Coordinates of C-alpha atoms in Angstrom, one line a residue:
Chain A
X1 CA -7.5 35.4 38.3
X2 CA -6.8 39.0 39.3
X3 CA -3.6 40.1 40.9
X4 CA -3.5 38.6 44.3
X5 CA -3.5 40.6 47.5
X6 CA 0.0 41.6 48.5
X7 CA -0.8 41.8 52.2
X8 CA 0.4 39.1 54.4
X9 CA -2.1 36.9 56.1
X10 CA -1.8 36.1 59.8
X11 CA -1.9 32.5 60.8
X12 CA -5.3 33.2 62.4
X13 CA -6.7 34.6 59.1
X14 CA -5.2 31.6 57.3
X15 CA -6.9 29.2 59.7
X16 CA -10.2 31.0 59.0
X17 CA -9.6 30.5 55.2
X18 CA -9.0 26.8 55.9
X19 CA -12.2 26.4 57.9
X20 CA -14.2 28.2 55.3
X21 CA -13.0 26.2 52.3
X22 CA -12.1 22.8 53.8
X23 CA -15.5 21.1 53.0
X24 CA -15.8 22.1 49.3
X25 CA -12.2 21.3 48.7
X26 CA -12.4 17.9 50.3
X27 CA -15.6 17.3 48.3
X28 CA -13.8 18.2 45.0
X29 CA -10.7 16.1 45.9
X30 CA -12.9 13.2 46.9
X31 CA -14.8 13.3 43.6
X32 CA -11.5 13.3 41.7
X33 CA -9.7 10.7 43.8
X34 CA -12.6 8.5 44.9
X35 CA -11.1 8.1 48.4
X36 CA -11.7 10.2 51.5
X37 CA -8.3 9.8 53.1
X38 CA -6.5 10.8 49.8
X39 CA -9.0 13.6 49.4
X40 CA -8.2 14.9 52.9
X41 CA -4.5 14.8 52.2
X42 CA -4.9 16.5 48.8
X43 CA -7.0 19.3 50.4
X44 CA -4.5 19.8 53.1
X45 CA -1.6 19.9 50.7
X46 CA -3.6 22.5 48.7
X47 CA -3.6 24.8 51.7
X48 CA 0.1 24.2 52.3
X49 CA 0.9 25.2 48.7
X50 CA -1.3 28.3 49.1
X51 CA 0.7 29.3 52.2
X52 CA 4.0 28.7 50.5
X53 CA 3.0 30.9 47.6
X54 CA 1.4 33.6 49.8
X55 CA -1.0 34.5 47.0
X56 CA -4.6 35.2 47.9
X57 CA -7.0 37.0 45.6
X58 CA -9.2 39.8 47.0
X59 CA -12.2 38.8 45.0
X60 CA -14.2 36.1 46.8
X61 CA -15.3 34.4 43.6
X62 CA -11.7 33.9 42.6
X63 CA -10.6 32.5 45.9
X64 CA -12.3 29.2 45.5
X65 CA -11.3 29.1 41.8
X66 CA -7.6 29.4 42.9
X67 CA -8.0 26.6 45.5
X68 CA -9.9 24.4 43.0
X69 CA -7.1 25.0 40.5
X70 CA -4.4 23.8 42.9
X71 CA -6.5 20.8 44.1
X72 CA -7.4 19.7 40.6
X73 CA -3.7 19.8 39.5
X74 CA -2.7 17.9 42.6
X75 CA -5.3 15.3 42.1
X76 CA -4.5 14.8 38.4
X77 CA -0.9 14.3 39.4
X78 CA -1.9 11.7 42.0
X79 CA -4.2 9.9 39.6
X80 CA -1.3 9.7 37.1
X81 CA 1.0 8.3 39.7
X82 CA -1.6 5.6 40.5
X83 CA -1.3 4.5 36.9
X84 CA -3.3 1.5 36.2
X85 CA -3.8 0.5 39.8
X86 CA -7.5 -0.5 40.1
X87 CA -9.5 2.4 41.5
X88 CA -11.0 2.1 44.9
X89 CA -14.7 1.7 44.9
X90 CA -16.0 5.0 46.2
X91 CA -17.9 5.5 49.4
X92 CA -21.7 5.1 49.2
X93 CA -22.4 8.7 50.1
X94 CA -24.9 8.9 47.2
X95 CA -27.2 6.5 49.1
X96 CA -28.2 9.5 51.2
X97 CA -29.2 11.5 48.2
X98 CA -32.7 12.9 48.4
X99 CA -35.1 11.1 46.2
X100 CA -36.3 12.9 43.1
X101 CA -39.9 14.2 42.7
X102 CA -42.6 11.8 42.0
X103 CA -40.6 8.9 40.6
X104 CA -41.9 5.4 41.3
X105 CA -39.9 3.2 43.7
X106 CA -38.7 1.1 40.8
X107 CA -37.4 4.1 39.0
X108 CA -35.7 5.3 42.2
X109 CA -34.1 1.9 42.6
X110 CA -32.9 2.0 39.0
X111 CA -31.6 5.6 39.5
X112 CA -29.7 4.6 42.6
X113 CA -28.1 1.7 40.8
X114 CA -27.2 3.9 37.8
X115 CA -25.5 6.4 40.2
X116 CA -23.6 3.7 41.9
X117 CA -22.4 2.3 38.6
X118 CA -21.6 5.9 37.4
X119 CA -19.4 6.4 40.5
X120 CA -17.5 3.3 39.7
X121 CA -17.2 4.1 36.0
X122 CA -16.0 7.6 36.6
X123 CA -12.9 6.1 38.4
X124 CA -12.0 4.4 35.1
X125 CA -11.8 7.6 33.1
X126 CA -8.4 9.0 32.2
X127 CA -7.2 11.8 34.7
X128 CA -7.9 14.8 32.4
X129 CA -11.3 13.4 31.2
X130 CA -12.2 12.7 34.8
X131 CA -11.2 16.1 36.0
X132 CA -13.2 17.9 33.2
X133 CA -16.2 15.6 33.8
X134 CA -16.2 16.2 37.6
X135 CA -15.7 20.0 37.3
X136 CA -18.4 20.4 34.6
X137 CA -21.0 17.8 35.2
X138 CA -20.7 17.1 38.9
X139 CA -19.5 20.4 40.3
X140 CA -21.5 22.4 37.8
X141 CA -18.8 24.8 36.6
X142 CA -19.3 26.4 33.2
X143 CA -17.0 25.4 30.3
X144 CA -15.1 28.7 30.7
X145 CA -14.6 28.2 34.4
X146 CA -13.5 24.6 33.9
X147 CA -11.0 25.8 31.3
X148 CA -9.6 28.4 33.8
X149 CA -9.3 25.8 36.6
X150 CA -7.7 23.2 34.3
X151 CA -5.4 25.9 32.8
X152 CA -6.4 24.9 29.2
X153 CA -8.5 26.1 26.3
X154 CA -12.3 25.8 26.2
X155 CA -11.9 23.6 23.2
X156 CA -9.7 21.2 25.1
X157 CA -12.4 21.1 27.8
X158 CA -15.1 20.2 25.3
X159 CA -12.9 17.5 23.6
X160 CA -12.2 15.8 27.0
X161 CA -15.8 16.2 28.1
X162 CA -17.0 14.6 24.8
X163 CA -14.7 11.7 25.3
X164 CA -15.6 11.3 29.0
X165 CA -19.4 11.2 28.4
X166 CA -19.0 8.9 25.4
X167 CA -16.9 6.4 27.5
X168 CA -19.4 6.6 30.4
X169 CA -22.3 6.0 28.1
X170 CA -20.5 3.0 26.6
X171 CA -19.7 1.4 29.9
X172 CA -23.1 2.1 31.4
X173 CA -25.3 1.1 28.5
X174 CA -26.8 -1.9 30.4
X175 CA -28.0 0.5 33.2
X176 CA -29.4 3.2 31.0
X177 CA -33.1 3.4 30.1
X178 CA -34.0 0.8 32.8
X179 CA -35.9 3.4 34.8
X180 CA -37.7 4.6 31.7
X181 CA -38.7 1.1 30.7
X182 CA -40.3 0.3 34.1
Chain B
X1 CA -28.4 17.2 9.6
X2 CA -27.6 13.5 9.1
X3 CA -27.7 10.9 11.8
X4 CA -24.0 10.6 11.6
X5 CA -23.5 14.3 12.4
X6 CA -26.2 14.2 15.1
X7 CA -24.5 11.2 16.9
X8 CA -21.2 13.2 16.9
X9 CA -22.9 16.1 18.6
X10 CA -25.3 14.4 21.0
X11 CA -22.7 14.0 23.9
X12 CA -22.6 17.8 24.1
X13 CA -26.3 18.4 23.6
X14 CA -27.7 17.9 27.0
X15 CA -25.1 20.2 28.6
X16 CA -25.9 22.9 25.9
X17 CA -22.2 23.1 25.0
X18 CA -22.7 23.1 21.3
X19 CA -22.8 26.4 19.3
X20 CA -26.3 27.7 19.1
X21 CA -26.8 26.9 15.4
X22 CA -25.7 23.3 15.9
X23 CA -27.8 23.0 19.1
X24 CA -30.9 24.1 17.2
X25 CA -30.2 21.9 14.1
X26 CA -29.7 18.9 16.4
X27 CA -32.9 19.7 18.3
X28 CA -34.8 19.7 15.0
X29 CA -33.2 16.5 13.9
X30 CA -34.2 14.8 17.2
X31 CA -37.8 15.6 16.7
X32 CA -37.9 13.5 13.6
X33 CA -35.4 10.7 14.4
X34 CA -36.4 8.1 17.0
X35 CA -32.9 6.4 17.0
X36 CA -31.1 9.6 17.8
X37 CA -33.8 10.5 20.3
X38 CA -33.0 7.3 22.2
X39 CA -29.3 8.1 22.2
X40 CA -29.9 11.6 23.4
X41 CA -32.2 10.3 26.2
X42 CA -29.3 8.1 27.4
X43 CA -26.9 11.0 27.6
X44 CA -29.6 13.2 29.3
X45 CA -30.1 10.4 31.9
X46 CA -26.3 10.3 32.5
X47 CA -26.2 14.1 32.7
X48 CA -29.0 14.3 35.2
X49 CA -27.6 11.6 37.5
X50 CA -24.0 13.0 37.3
X51 CA -25.0 15.9 39.6
X52 CA -25.7 13.6 42.5
X53 CA -22.7 11.3 42.4
X54 CA -19.7 11.1 44.7
X55 CA -21.1 13.0 47.7
X56 CA -18.5 12.6 50.4
X57 CA -19.8 11.0 53.6
X58 CA -17.4 12.3 56.1
X59 CA -17.5 10.6 59.5
X60 CA -18.2 12.8 62.6
X61 CA -15.2 14.8 63.7
X62 CA -13.6 14.6 60.3
X63 CA -12.9 18.3 60.2
X64 CA -12.1 18.7 63.9
X65 CA -8.3 18.5 63.4
X66 CA -8.2 19.5 59.8
X67 CA -7.0 23.1 60.2
X68 CA -4.6 22.3 63.0
X69 CA -3.1 19.5 60.8
X70 CA -2.6 21.9 58.0
X71 CA -0.9 24.5 60.2
X72 CA 1.4 21.8 61.5
X73 CA 2.4 20.9 57.9
X74 CA 3.4 24.5 57.1
X75 CA 7.1 25.1 56.6
X76 CA 8.8 26.1 59.9
X77 CA 10.3 29.5 60.4
X78 CA 7.5 31.4 58.9
X79 CA 4.8 33.1 60.9
X80 CA 2.8 34.5 58.1
X81 CA 2.5 33.7 54.4
X82 CA 5.0 35.8 52.5
X83 CA 4.8 36.5 48.9
X84 CA 6.9 34.0 47.1
X85 CA 7.9 33.5 43.5
X86 CA 6.8 29.9 43.8
X87 CA 3.6 29.2 42.1
X88 CA 1.0 27.4 44.2
X89 CA 0.4 25.3 41.2
X90 CA 3.4 23.0 41.0
X91 CA 4.4 21.9 37.6
X92 CA 3.9 18.2 36.9
X93 CA 7.6 17.4 36.9
X94 CA 8.4 19.2 40.1
X95 CA 9.9 16.7 42.5
X96 CA 10.1 14.2 39.6
X97 CA 13.6 14.8 38.3
X98 CA 13.6 11.5 36.2
X99 CA 10.6 12.8 34.2
X100 CA 12.2 16.2 33.8
X101 CA 15.4 14.7 32.5
X102 CA 13.6 12.3 30.2
X103 CA 11.6 15.2 28.8
X104 CA 14.8 17.3 28.3
X105 CA 16.5 14.3 26.6
X106 CA 13.5 13.8 24.3
X107 CA 13.5 17.4 23.3
X108 CA 17.2 17.4 22.6
X109 CA 16.9 14.2 20.5
X110 CA 14.0 15.7 18.5
X111 CA 16.1 18.9 17.9
X112 CA 19.1 16.8 16.8
X113 CA 16.8 14.8 14.4
X114 CA 15.4 18.0 12.9
X115 CA 19.0 19.3 12.5
X116 CA 20.0 16.2 10.6
X117 CA 16.9 15.9 8.5
X118 CA 16.6 19.5 7.5
X119 CA 20.2 20.4 7.4
X120 CA 19.9 21.8 3.9
X121 CA 17.0 24.0 4.9
X122 CA 18.7 25.2 8.0
X123 CA 21.8 26.1 6.1
X124 CA 19.6 28.1 3.7
X125 CA 18.0 29.8 6.6
X126 CA 21.1 30.8 8.4
X127 CA 23.2 31.6 5.3
X128 CA 23.8 35.3 5.4
X129 CA 22.5 37.2 2.4
X130 CA 23.0 34.4 -0.2
X131 CA 23.1 36.0 -3.6
X132 CA 20.8 35.0 -6.3
X133 CA 23.8 34.9 -8.6
X134 CA 25.4 32.2 -6.4
X135 CA 22.3 30.0 -6.6
X136 CA 22.1 30.4 -10.4
X137 CA 25.8 29.8 -11.0
X138 CA 25.8 26.7 -8.8
X139 CA 22.6 25.7 -10.5
X140 CA 21.1 25.1 -7.1
X141 CA 17.5 25.6 -8.1
X142 CA 16.2 23.5 -5.2
X143 CA 18.0 25.8 -2.8
X144 CA 16.7 28.8 -4.7
X145 CA 13.1 27.5 -4.4
X146 CA 13.6 27.0 -0.7
X147 CA 15.2 30.5 -0.3
X148 CA 12.3 32.1 -2.1
X149 CA 9.7 30.5 0.2
X150 CA 11.6 31.8 3.2
X151 CA 10.7 35.4 4.2
X152 CA 14.2 36.2 5.5
X153 CA 16.2 34.8 2.6
X154 CA 13.8 36.2 0.0
X155 CA 14.5 39.7 1.5
X156 CA 18.2 39.2 0.8
X157 CA 17.6 37.8 -2.7
X158 CA 15.4 40.6 -4.0
X159 CA 18.2 43.1 -3.4
X160 CA 20.5 41.3 -5.8
X161 CA 21.0 42.6 -9.3
X162 CA 21.3 39.8 -11.9
X163 CA 21.2 39.6 -15.6
X164 CA 17.9 39.0 -17.2
X165 CA 19.2 35.8 -18.8
X166 CA 20.0 34.3 -15.4
X167 CA 16.7 35.4 -14.0
X168 CA 14.9 33.9 -17.0
X169 CA 16.8 30.7 -16.5
X170 CA 15.9 30.6 -12.8
X171 CA 12.2 31.0 -13.5
X172 CA 12.3 28.3 -16.1
X173 CA 14.2 26.0 -13.8
X174 CA 11.8 26.7 -11.0
X175 CA 8.9 25.8 -13.3
X176 CA 10.7 22.6 -14.4
X177 CA 11.1 21.6 -10.7
X178 CA 7.4 22.1 -10.3
X179 CA 7.9 24.2 -7.2
X180 CA 4.8 26.2 -7.5
X181 CA 4.5 27.1 -3.9
X182 CA 2.2 29.9 -3.0
X183 CA 5.1 32.1 -2.0
X184 CA 7.1 31.6 -5.3
X185 CA 4.0 31.9 -7.3
X186 CA 3.0 35.1 -5.6
X187 CA 6.4 36.7 -5.7
X188 CA 7.9 35.7 -9.1
X189 CA 4.7 34.9 -10.9
X190 CA 2.5 37.7 -9.9
X191 CA 5.1 40.5 -9.8
X192 CA 6.8 39.5 -13.0
X193 CA 3.5 38.9 -14.6
X194 CA 2.4 42.3 -13.6
X195 CA 5.6 43.8 -14.9
X196 CA 5.0 42.1 -18.2
X197 CA 1.5 43.5 -18.2
X198 CA 2.7 47.0 -17.4
X199 CA 5.2 47.0 -20.2
X200 CA 3.0 45.5 -22.8
X201 CA -0.5 46.5 -22.0
X202 CA -0.3 49.5 -19.6
X203 CA -0.8 49.7 -15.9
X204 CA -4.6 49.7 -15.7
X205 CA -5.1 46.6 -17.8
X206 CA -2.2 44.9 -16.2
X207 CA -3.6 45.5 -12.7
X208 CA -7.0 44.2 -13.8
X209 CA -5.4 41.2 -15.4
X210 CA -3.3 40.3 -12.3
X211 CA -6.1 40.7 -9.9
X212 CA -8.1 38.2 -11.9
X213 CA -5.4 35.6 -12.4
X214 CA -4.5 33.2 -9.6
X215 CA -0.9 33.1 -8.4
X216 CA 1.1 30.1 -9.7
X217 CA 1.1 28.2 -12.9
X218 CA -0.4 30.7 -15.2
X219 CA 1.8 33.5 -14.0
X220 CA 4.9 31.6 -14.5
X221 CA 4.3 31.7 -18.2
X222 CA 3.6 35.4 -18.0
X223 CA 6.7 35.8 -15.9
X224 CA 8.9 34.3 -18.6
X225 CA 7.4 36.5 -21.2
X226 CA 7.7 39.5 -18.9
X227 CA 11.4 38.8 -18.4
X228 CA 12.0 38.6 -22.1
X229 CA 10.3 42.0 -22.6
X230 CA 12.2 43.6 -19.8
X231 CA 15.4 42.1 -21.2
X232 CA 14.8 43.8 -24.5
X233 CA 14.7 47.2 -22.8
X234 CA 17.3 46.9 -20.0
X235 CA 20.5 45.2 -19.4
X236 CA 20.2 44.4 -15.7
X237 CA 17.1 44.1 -13.5
X238 CA 16.6 43.3 -9.8
X239 CA 13.7 41.4 -8.4
X240 CA 13.0 44.3 -6.1
X241 CA 12.6 46.6 -9.0
X242 CA 10.1 44.2 -10.5
X243 CA 8.3 44.0 -7.2
X244 CA 8.3 47.8 -7.0
X245 CA 6.4 47.9 -10.3
X246 CA 3.9 45.4 -8.9
X247 CA 3.5 47.5 -5.7
X248 CA 3.1 50.8 -7.6
X249 CA 0.2 49.5 -9.6
X250 CA -1.6 47.3 -7.1

């Protein structure tokens, strides 16, 4: 991140920032926490932290990166606090996902079931593995961007990503290849 | 590439996170191995479906009050964000004093343990300009070996002038202790070995000889011979003088 803008933001400008980034931040927090109320709270706390720090990069591409960094850190802390409490089953937002290409109905059904199980399995991952998986595979950040958001090395991202995917594959083995067999 | 290596890399294959050479090698392997192909297909399936998971399904009006709620949560007394030294990214133990204290106590305990376990090493490290003579007279060859492997203490040691007999004894004792660390081998072995070569064979041959021979065991023997030869020609010698010979011809 470059040196942030030294100028003070007015409350009006700050409100505009909130409106602009609220949706993607809630989405990120939701993916990490698996619960919409917690995600809303984490996203709001992100903005409060930003206000307290008064740092705001000029570069637009760095603005969301900064917010994502704060949110990810907050969510990892919250996940750690939850400890081994069973994770809430996430909302079924993926039900509304557009169907892919020319798949058969049976394949679509298998795909839906796999996504549903994947959403549940992701909640079982350890906080750092989960964060790396969400940022890289769900949000689509590059390894370098993920490392910058997580404030760690690229190697550490790859190690956690490897573990996360391996665990998910292990837990979801019964649901994999079903669509292909049909 | 073996199947074992392939299986290790497959989780990072579909995301193209492997180095290019490994990515290509794995792609080649997958063309010929059905078992690894099946595994790669499972990971690819996971990868493709991951993009669509966990889409938030916010109820209508979810964001209506979002911004105003944030503004209400802002600390009072401020009308605009001022630059603060506080990082927006709070450290994991902020607001968790118990964790901070436990971490501090853990670090203190670890330091104390290190102090107890490596007391002798620390004493060697902090001892100001310990003389080579002192080590030799006290017959503390373990201490001498440690001091020679430490950059700071070795600097002090090489300035000391000692008799060749004592130096010879120290090299023999070090050899007996089997402390053939790289640092000792490089310093005593190679420099004294070179000194021997210079005295006996001339600088050019000595340099060629030393460049070929590995530091360590072989040069200990040469070092002892070198010391004997130096002892025949001079009464006192310093390690730094010997090192200077080495530097001059290398």
